Coordinates of N, CA and C in Angstrom, one line a residue:
Chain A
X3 N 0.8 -1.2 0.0 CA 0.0 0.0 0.0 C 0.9 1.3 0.0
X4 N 2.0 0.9 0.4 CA 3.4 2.7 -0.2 C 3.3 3.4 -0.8
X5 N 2.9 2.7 -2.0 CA 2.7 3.9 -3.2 C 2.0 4.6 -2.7
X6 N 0.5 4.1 -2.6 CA -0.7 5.0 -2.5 C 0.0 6.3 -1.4
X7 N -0.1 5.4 -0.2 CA 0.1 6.3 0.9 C 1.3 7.7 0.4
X8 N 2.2 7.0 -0.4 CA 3.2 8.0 -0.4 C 2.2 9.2 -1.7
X9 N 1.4 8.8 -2.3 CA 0.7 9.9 -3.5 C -0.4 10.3 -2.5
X10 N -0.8 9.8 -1.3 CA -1.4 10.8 -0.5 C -0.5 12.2 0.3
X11 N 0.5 12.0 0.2 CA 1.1 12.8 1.4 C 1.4 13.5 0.1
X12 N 1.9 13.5 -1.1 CA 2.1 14.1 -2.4 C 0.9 15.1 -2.7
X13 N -0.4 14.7 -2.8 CA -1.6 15.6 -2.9 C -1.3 16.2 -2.0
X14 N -1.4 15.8 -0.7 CA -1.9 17.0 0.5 C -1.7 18.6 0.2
X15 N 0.1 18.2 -0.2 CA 0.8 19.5 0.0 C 1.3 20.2 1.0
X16 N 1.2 19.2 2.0 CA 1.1 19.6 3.6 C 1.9 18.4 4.5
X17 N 2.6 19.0 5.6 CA 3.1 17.9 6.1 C 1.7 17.2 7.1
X18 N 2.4 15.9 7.0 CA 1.5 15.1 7.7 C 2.3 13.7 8.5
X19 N 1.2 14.0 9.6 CA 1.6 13.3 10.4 C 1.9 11.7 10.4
X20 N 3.2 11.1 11.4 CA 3.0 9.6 11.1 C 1.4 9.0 11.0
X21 N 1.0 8.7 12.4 CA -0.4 8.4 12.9 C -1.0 8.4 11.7
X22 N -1.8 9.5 11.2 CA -2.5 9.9 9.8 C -2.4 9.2 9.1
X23 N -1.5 8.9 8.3 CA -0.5 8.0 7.3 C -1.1 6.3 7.8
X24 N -1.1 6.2 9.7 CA -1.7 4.8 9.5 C -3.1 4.7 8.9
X25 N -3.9 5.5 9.5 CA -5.3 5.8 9.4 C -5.4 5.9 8.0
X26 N -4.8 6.1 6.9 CA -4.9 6.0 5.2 C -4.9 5.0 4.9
X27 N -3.9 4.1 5.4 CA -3.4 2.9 5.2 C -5.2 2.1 5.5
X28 N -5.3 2.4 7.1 CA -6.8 1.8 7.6 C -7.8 2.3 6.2
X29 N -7.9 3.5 6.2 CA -9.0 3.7 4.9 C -8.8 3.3 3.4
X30 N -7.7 2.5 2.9 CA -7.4 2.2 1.7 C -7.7 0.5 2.2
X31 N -7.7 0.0 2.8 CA -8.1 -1.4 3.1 C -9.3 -1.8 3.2
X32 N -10.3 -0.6 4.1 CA -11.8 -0.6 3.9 C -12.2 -0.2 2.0
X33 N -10.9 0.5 1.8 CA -11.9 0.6 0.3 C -11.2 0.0 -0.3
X34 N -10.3 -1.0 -0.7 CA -10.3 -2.2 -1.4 C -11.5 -3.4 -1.1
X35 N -11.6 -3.7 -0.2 CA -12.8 -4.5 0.6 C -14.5 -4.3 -0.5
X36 N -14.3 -2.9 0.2 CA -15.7 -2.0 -0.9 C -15.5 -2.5 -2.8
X37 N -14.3 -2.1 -2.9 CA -14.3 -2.5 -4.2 C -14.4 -3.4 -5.1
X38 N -13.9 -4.5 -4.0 CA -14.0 -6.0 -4.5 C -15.2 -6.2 -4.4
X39 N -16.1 -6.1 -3.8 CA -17.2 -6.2 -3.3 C -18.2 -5.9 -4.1
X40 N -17.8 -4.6 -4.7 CA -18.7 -3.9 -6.0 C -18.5 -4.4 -6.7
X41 N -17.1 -4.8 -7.7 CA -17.2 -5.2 -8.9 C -17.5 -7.0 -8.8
X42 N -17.4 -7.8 -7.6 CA -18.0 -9.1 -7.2 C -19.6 -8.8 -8.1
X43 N -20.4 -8.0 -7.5 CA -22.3 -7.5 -7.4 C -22.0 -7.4 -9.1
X44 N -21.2 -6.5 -9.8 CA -21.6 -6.1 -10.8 C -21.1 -7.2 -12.4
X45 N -20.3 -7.9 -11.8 CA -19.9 -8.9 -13.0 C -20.8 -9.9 -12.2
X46 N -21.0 -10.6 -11.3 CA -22.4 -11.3 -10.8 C -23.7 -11.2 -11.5
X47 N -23.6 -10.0 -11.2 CA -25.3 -9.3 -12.1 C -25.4 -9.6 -13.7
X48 N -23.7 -9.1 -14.5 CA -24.3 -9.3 -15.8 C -23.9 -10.9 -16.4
X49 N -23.4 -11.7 -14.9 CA -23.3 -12.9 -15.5 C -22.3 -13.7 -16.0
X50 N -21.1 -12.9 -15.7 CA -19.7 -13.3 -16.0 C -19.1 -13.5 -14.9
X51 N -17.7 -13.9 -14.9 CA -16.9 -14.0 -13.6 C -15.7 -13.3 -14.2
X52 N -15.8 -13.0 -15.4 CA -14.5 -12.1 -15.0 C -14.9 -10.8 -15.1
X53 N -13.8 -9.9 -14.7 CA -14.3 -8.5 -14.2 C -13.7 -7.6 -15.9
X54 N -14.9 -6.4 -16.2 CA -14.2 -6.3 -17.4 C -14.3 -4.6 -17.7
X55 N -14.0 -4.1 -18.6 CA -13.9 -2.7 -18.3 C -14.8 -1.6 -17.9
X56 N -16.3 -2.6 -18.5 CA -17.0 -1.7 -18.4 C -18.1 -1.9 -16.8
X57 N -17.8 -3.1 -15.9 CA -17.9 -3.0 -14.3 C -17.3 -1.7 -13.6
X58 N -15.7 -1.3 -14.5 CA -14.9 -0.4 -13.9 C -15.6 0.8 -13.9
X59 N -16.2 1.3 -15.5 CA -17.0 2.5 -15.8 C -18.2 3.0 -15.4
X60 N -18.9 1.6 -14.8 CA -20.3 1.9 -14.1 C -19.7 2.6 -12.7
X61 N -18.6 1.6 -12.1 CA -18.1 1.7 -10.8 C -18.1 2.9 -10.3
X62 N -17.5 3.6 -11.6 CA -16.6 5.3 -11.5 C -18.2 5.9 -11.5
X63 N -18.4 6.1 -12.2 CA -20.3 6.6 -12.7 C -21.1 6.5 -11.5
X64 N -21.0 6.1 -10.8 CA -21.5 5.4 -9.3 C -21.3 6.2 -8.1
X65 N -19.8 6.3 -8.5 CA -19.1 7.1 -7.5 C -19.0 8.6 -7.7
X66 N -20.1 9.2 -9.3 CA -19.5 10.3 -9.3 C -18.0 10.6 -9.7
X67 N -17.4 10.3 -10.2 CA -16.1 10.4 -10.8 C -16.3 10.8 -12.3
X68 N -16.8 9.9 -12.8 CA -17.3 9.9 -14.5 C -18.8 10.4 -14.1
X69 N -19.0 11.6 -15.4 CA -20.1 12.3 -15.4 C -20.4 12.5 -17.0
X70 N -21.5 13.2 -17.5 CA -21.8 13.4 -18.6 C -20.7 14.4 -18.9
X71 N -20.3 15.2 -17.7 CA -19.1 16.5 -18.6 C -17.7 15.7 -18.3
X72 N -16.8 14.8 -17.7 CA -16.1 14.2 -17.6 C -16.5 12.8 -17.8
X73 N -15.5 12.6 -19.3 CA -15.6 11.0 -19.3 C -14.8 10.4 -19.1
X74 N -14.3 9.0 -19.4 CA -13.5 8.0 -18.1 C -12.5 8.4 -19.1
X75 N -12.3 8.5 -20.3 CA -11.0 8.8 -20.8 C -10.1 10.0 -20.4
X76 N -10.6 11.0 -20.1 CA -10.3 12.3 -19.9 C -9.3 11.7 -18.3
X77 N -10.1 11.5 -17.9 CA -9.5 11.0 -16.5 C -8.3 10.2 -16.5
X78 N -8.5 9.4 -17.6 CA -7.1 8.4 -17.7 C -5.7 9.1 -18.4
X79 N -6.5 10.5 -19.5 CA -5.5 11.4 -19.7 C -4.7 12.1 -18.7
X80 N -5.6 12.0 -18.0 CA -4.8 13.3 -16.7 C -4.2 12.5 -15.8
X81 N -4.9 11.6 -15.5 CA -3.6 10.9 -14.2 C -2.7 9.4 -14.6
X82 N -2.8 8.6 -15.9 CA -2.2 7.9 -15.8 C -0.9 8.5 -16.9
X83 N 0.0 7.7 -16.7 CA 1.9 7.7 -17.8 C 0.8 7.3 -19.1
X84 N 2.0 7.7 -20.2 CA 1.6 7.6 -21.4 C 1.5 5.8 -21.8
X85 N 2.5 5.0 -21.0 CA 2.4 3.6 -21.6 C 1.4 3.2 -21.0
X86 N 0.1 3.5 -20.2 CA -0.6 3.1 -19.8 C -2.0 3.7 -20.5
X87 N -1.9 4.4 -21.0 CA -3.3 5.1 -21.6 C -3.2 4.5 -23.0
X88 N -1.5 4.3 -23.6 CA -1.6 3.6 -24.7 C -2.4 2.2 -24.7
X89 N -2.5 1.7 -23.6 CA -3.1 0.6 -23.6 C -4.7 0.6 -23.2
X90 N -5.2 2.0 -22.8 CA -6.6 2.0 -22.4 C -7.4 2.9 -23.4
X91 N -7.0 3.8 -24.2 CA -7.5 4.2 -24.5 C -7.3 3.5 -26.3
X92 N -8.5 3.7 -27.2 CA -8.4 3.2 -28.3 C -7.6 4.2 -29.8
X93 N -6.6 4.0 -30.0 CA -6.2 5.1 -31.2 C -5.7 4.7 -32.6
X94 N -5.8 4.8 -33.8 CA -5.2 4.6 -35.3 C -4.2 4.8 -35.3
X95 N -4.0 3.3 -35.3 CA -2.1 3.2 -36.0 C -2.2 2.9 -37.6
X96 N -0.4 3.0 -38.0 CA -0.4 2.5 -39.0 C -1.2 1.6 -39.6
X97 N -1.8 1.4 -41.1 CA -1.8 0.3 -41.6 C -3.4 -0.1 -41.2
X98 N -4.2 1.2 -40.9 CA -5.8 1.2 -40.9 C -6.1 0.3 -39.6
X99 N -5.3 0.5 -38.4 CA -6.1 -0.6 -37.6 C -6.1 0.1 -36.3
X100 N -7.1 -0.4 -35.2 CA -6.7 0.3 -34.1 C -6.2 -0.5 -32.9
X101 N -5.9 0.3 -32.1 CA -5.4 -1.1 -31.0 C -6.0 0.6 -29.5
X102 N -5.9 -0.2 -28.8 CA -6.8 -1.4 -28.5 C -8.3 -1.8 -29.3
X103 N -8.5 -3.0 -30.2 CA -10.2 -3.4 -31.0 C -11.1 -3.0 -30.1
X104 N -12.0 -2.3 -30.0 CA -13.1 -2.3 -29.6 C -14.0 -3.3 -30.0
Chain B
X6 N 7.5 31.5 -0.3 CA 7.6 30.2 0.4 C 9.1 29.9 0.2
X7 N 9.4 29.5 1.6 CA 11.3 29.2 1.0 C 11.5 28.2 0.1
X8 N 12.6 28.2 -0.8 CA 12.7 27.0 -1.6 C 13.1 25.9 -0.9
X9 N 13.6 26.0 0.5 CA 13.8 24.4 1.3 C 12.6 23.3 1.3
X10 N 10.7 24.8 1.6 CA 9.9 23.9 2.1 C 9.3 23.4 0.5
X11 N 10.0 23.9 -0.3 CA 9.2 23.6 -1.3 C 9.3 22.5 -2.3
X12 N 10.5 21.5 -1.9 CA 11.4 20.6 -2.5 C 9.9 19.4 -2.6
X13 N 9.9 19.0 -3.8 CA 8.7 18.1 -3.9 C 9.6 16.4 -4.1
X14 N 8.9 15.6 -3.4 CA 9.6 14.2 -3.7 C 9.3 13.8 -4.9
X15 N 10.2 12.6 -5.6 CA 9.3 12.6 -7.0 C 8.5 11.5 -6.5
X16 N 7.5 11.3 -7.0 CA 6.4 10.1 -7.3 C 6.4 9.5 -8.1
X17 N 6.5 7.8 -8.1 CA 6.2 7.0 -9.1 C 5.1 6.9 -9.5
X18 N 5.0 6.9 -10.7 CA 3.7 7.0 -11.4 C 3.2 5.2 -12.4
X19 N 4.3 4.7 -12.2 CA 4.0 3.2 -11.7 C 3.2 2.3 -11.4
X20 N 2.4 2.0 -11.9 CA 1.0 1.2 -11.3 C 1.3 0.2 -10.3
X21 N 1.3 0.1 -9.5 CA 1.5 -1.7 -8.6 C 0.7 -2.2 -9.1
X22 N 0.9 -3.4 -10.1 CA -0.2 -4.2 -11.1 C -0.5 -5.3 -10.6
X23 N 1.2 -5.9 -9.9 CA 1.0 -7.1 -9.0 C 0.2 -7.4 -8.1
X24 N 0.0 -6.4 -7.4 CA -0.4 -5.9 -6.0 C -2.0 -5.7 -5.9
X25 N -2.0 -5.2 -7.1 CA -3.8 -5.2 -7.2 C -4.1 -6.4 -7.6
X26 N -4.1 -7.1 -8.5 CA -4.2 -8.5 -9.0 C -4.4 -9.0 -7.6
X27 N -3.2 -9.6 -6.9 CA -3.1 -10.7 -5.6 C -4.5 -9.5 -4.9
X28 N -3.9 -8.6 -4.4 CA -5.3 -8.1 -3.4 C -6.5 -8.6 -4.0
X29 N -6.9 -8.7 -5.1 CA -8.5 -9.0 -5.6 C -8.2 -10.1 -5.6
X30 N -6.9 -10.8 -5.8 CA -7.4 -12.9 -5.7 C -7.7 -13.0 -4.5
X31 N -6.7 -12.2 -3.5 CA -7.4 -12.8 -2.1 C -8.2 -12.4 -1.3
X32 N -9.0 -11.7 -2.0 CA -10.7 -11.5 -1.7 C -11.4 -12.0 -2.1
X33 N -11.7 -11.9 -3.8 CA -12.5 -12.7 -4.5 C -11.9 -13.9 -5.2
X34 N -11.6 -14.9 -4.8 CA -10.5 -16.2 -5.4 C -11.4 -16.4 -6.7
X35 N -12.6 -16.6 -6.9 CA -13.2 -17.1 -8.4 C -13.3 -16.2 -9.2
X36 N -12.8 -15.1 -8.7 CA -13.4 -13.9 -9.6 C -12.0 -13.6 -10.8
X37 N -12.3 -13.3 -11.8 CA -11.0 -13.2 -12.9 C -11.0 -12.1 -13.5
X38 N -10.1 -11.5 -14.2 CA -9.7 -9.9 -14.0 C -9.6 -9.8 -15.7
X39 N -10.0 -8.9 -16.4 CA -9.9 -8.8 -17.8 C -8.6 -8.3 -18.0
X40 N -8.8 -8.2 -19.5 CA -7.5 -7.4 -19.4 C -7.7 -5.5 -19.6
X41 N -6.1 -5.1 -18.9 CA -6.3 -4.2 -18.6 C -7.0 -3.1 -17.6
X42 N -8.3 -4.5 -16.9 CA -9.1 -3.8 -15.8 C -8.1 -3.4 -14.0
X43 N -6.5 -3.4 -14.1 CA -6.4 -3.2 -13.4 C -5.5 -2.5 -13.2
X44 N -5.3 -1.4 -14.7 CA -5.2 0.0 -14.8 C -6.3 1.1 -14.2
X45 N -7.2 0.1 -14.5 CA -8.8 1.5 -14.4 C -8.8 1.2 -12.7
X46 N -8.9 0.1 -12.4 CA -9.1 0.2 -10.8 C -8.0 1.2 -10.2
X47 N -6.3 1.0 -10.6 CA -5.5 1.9 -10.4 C -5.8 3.2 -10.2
X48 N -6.4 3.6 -11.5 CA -7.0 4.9 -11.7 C -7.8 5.6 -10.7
X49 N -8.7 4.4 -10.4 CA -10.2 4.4 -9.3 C -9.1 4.8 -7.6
X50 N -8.0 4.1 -7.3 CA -7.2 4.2 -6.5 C -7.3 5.8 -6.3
X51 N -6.4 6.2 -7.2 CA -5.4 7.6 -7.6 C -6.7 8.6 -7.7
X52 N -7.8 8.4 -7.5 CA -9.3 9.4 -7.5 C -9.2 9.3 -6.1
X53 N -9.9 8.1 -5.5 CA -9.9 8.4 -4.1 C -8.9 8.4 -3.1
X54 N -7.5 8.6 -3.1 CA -6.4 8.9 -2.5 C -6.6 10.4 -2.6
X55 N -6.7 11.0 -4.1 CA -7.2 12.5 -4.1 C -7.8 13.3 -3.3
X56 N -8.9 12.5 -3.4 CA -10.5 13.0 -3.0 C -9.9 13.0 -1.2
X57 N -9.8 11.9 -1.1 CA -9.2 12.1 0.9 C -8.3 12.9 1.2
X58 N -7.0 13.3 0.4 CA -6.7 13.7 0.5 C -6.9 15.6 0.2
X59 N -7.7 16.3 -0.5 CA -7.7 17.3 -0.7 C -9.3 17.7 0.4
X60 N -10.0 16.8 1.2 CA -10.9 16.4 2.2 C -9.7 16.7 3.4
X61 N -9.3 16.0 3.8 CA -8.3 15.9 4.7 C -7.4 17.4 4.9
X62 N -7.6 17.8 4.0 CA -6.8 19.2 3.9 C -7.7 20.3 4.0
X63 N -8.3 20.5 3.4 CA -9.7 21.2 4.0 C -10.1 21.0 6.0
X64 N -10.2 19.8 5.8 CA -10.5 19.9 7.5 C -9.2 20.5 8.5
X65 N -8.1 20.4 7.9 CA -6.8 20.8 8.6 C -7.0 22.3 8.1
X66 N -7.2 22.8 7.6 CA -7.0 24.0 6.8 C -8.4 24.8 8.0
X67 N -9.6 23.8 8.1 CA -10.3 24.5 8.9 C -10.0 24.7 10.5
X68 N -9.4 24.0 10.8 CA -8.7 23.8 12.3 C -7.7 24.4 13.0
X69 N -7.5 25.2 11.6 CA -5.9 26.4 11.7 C -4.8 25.4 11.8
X70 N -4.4 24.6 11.7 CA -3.3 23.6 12.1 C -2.5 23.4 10.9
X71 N -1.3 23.3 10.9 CA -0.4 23.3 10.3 C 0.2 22.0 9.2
X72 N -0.1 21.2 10.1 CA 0.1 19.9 9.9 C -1.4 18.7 9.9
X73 N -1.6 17.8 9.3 CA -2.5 16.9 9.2 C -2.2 16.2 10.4
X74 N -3.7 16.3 10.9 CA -3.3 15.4 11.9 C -4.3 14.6 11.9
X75 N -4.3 12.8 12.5 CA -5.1 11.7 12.8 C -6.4 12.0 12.4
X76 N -7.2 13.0 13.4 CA -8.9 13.3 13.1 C -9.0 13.7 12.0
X77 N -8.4 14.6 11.4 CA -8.7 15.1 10.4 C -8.9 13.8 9.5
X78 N -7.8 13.4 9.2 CA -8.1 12.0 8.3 C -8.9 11.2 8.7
X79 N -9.0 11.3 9.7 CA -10.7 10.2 10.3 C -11.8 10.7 9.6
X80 N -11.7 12.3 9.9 CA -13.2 12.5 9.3 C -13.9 13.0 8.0
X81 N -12.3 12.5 7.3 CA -12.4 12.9 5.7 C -12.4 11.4 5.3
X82 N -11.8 10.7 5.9 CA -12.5 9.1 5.6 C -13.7 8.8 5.4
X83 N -14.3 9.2 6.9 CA -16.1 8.4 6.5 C -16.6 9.3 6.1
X84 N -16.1 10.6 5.1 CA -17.2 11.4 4.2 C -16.7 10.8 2.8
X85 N -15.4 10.4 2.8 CA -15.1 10.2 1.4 C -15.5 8.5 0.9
X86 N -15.3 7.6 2.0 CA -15.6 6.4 1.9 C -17.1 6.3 1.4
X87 N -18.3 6.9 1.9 CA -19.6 6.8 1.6 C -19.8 7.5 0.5
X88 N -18.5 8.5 0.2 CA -19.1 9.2 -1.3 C -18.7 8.0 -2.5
X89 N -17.8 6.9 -1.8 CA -17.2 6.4 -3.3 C -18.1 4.8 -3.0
X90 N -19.0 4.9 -2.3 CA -19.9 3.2 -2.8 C -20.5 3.1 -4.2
X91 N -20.0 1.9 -4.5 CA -20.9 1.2 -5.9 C -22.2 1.0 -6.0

């Protein structure tokens, strides 16, 4: 859980206390819990067992994160590295094809 | 602001891919992960780390205090944790 906790103390902008830092730790475990939990209900519901992108996009949409004025791509522009959006987001390469197929 | 306090660490921008994978097997063991669905959950991470965190700062920010401390994070927890249910 380091990363996270250390990209919390990164947003804040603020120093922060050890203690705190546990209490994030406590609140990133309750919401992994929650998560699994959700996307369990939501690939359940349409009948599959594996979990697939678009459980992710309701998830977000759920939570208010994704809206009609922000959509999930915009989001993955702004906070993920480029080798990672190359792989989520759909774009024309050479040779008429796209990758990732929709 | 002096430039001492202003030294920013860098941050890996890194996904821990492993890390999410094993955490969801050993919660949900029958459950199977598509591909790529464990960039977006990443993502879903790096939203609500934000969200507590710019929460968390606001409550410190209202308390006059300098530094973050425990409560604060407690009570930007159970506002942010109920904002982000499925």
């Amino acid at each position: 859980l380091s990363p996270y906790v250390k990209f919390f103390s990164f947003c804040t902008k603020m120093p922060v206390e050890k203690t705190a830092l546990e209490i994030v730790e406590k609140c990133l475990d309750k919401y992994f819990q929650h998560l699994c939990n959700d996307l369990e209900v939501f690939a359940s519901h349409a009948g599959r067992k594996i979990v697939k992108p678009e459980d992710l996009l309701l998830l977000m949409r759920r939570q208010g994160l994704v809206t009609d004025q922000v959509s999930q791509h915009v989001l993955v522009e702004r906070y993920l590295p480029l080798e990672y959006r190359q792989q989520l987001i759909p774009c024309a390469f050479s040779g008429n094809s796209v990758f990732p197929a929709q | 602001m002096a430039p001492s306090t202003t030294v920013t660490r860098r941050v890996k921008r890194k996904a821990p891919r492993a890390f999410l994978k094993r955490t969801l097997k050993q919660k949900k063991p029958h459950l199977g992960l598509g591909r790529c669905c464990d960039l977006l959950i990443h993502l879903n991470c790096l939203l609500f780390i934000q969200r507590l965190a710019e929460e968390s700062r606001t409550n410190a920010c209202e308390s006059k205090s300098r530094v973050i401390k425990k409560d604060h994070v407690l009570a930007a927890g159970k506002v942010i944790l109920k904002k982000s249910r499925g």
